[in-house]
Amino acid sequence: MDDDRYDRIRAVQWQGDHLRLLDQRQLPAVESWIDCRDVDQVTAAIRDLAVRGAPAIGIAAAWGVVLAALRNIPLAPALARLRAARPTAVNLMWALDRMQRRIDADANAATLLREAQAIQDEDLAANRRMGELGASLIAPGSGVLTHCNTGSLATAGFGTALGVIRAGVAAGRIDRVYAGETRPWQQGARLTMWELVHDGIPAQLIADSAAAHLMKSGAVQWVVVGADRIAANGDTANKIGTYQLAIAAKYHGVKFMVVAPSSSVDMATGTGEEIDIELRDPAELLGTAGVRTVVEGAQAWNPVFDVAPAELIDVIVTERGLIERPNSIAMQAMFGC
Ligand code: MRU
């Protein structure tokens, strides 16, 4: 694959003594970077969505632990603050648990730095592997619809669902790419379209509400999405709107693919019912780019994730392999308990 074309964006960069983050709140209008020099700046960047996407927030949190160690900040409260930054993506807790195990063995900053780098490097390798595995399932000439942003911005690089799309386009299997705008934060419109244009991949933005109509037209054969947490039975939490895409896909005979590294799998959570769904500020819905668009006095409910039940998912693609028609038995066989 032409990496210069398909794998150039790195949104989370360790700079030797601080963490540099591409500020995703500003894209695509402005490409500005934030330099985090202490753990609380990293916590705020995760909470305020300067860095977002399940694997990326886990990686950023790991670097936050390194910053705490380098600045001699007490590690236990620092890890607790990072853990509380966002509730749904299990990659955050997974990365912090991994850093905690390293701290328990040896709290030396150099050791922690190697662990954070390993978390980041392993995520990139997982994405490249999932790209190959997922793309191989897509018949040449297909169209795909994706949701939210699951690309280089949301990961160490290349992406999960967007990695499959990159690999599928590079292999000549995917002819048509559609991205839902992903209201209210517009990860699809602002971030996925930015990545696709960056790579020179022709794609069309659709309103989220156009998805069922698109499926009915026959233009897409696959919906390809990422995950924030996959429960032990295969139920998958992802960006709000994913559940209705899975329902519409089933009705229209469109295949539904979830692409996520094993760091998104939470075998300690039995079903999607147990997943904590983040509620964010209603202001995200009541206005756009900080400008109020809804009448003063109106209220809003703003859950930012939902759960697609396992029975609506055709395949989960992880770096360990494919889980077709996921259920507890297949998940157990791949991930143990
Ligand atoms: O609120 P966000 O933007 O962090 O939500 C991101 C998503 O829901 C992504 O689809 C998911 O994290 C997978 S990213 C590879």
Coordinates of C-alpha atoms and ligand atoms in Angstrom, one line a residue, residues 24 46 49 51-57 86 89 91 127 147-151 153-155 159-162 182 185 187 191 225-229 237-240 242 259-261 264 278 280 304-305, ligand 1:
Q24 CA -9.9 18.1 16.8
I46 CA -9.7 14.1 26.6
L49 CA -12.6 16.4 22.9
V51 CA -8.4 14.4 21.4
R52 CA -11.2 11.9 20.8
G53 CA -11.8 8.4 19.4
A54 CA -11.5 5.4 21.7
P55 CA -7.9 4.2 20.9
A56 CA -6.6 7.8 20.7
I57 CA -7.9 8.7 24.2
R86 CA -14.8 10.1 29.7
A89 CA -14.6 4.1 25.6
N91 CA -9.7 1.9 25.8
N127 CA -5.0 -1.0 12.6
H147 CA -20.2 6.8 10.8
C148 CA -18.3 9.2 13.1
N149 CA -14.5 9.4 12.7
T150 CA -12.5 6.2 13.1
G151 CA -9.4 7.2 11.2
L153 CA -7.4 11.2 14.2
A154 CA -9.1 8.6 16.4
T155 CA -6.2 6.2 16.7
G159 CA -7.7 4.0 11.7
T160 CA -10.1 1.1 12.5
A161 CA -13.2 1.3 10.2
L162 CA -11.5 4.1 8.2
T182 CA -22.6 12.5 12.8
W185 CA -20.4 17.1 17.1
Q187 CA -17.1 13.9 13.5
L191 CA -13.0 14.9 10.6
V225 CA -18.0 1.4 11.9
G226 CA -15.7 1.4 14.9
A227 CA -16.4 0.7 18.6
D228 CA -15.9 2.4 22.0
R229 CA -16.7 -0.8 24.0
A237 CA -21.2 0.7 22.0
N238 CA -20.3 3.3 19.3
K239 CA -21.1 6.9 18.4
I240 CA -24.8 7.8 18.7
T242 CA -24.8 3.5 15.1
V259 CA -13.8 -2.8 13.4
A260 CA -12.0 -2.4 16.7
P261 CA -8.7 -3.5 18.4
S264 CA -11.9 -2.0 22.8
E278 CA -21.9 9.3 28.1
R280 CA -22.8 15.5 27.2
V304 CA -23.3 10.6 22.6
F305 CA -23.1 6.8 22.2
Ligands
MRU1 O1 -17.1 11.0 21.0 P1 -16.0 10.4 20.2 O2 -15.7 11.3 19.0 O3 -14.7 10.1 21.0 O4 -16.5 9.1 19.7 C1 -15.8 8.3 18.8 C2 -16.5 7.1 18.3 O5 -17.6 6.8 18.6 C3 -15.7 6.2 17.3 O6 -16.5 5.6 16.4 C4 -15.0 5.1 18.1 O7 -14.3 5.7 19.2 C5 -14.1 4.3 17.3 S1 -12.6 5.2 16.9 C6 -11.5 4.2 16.1

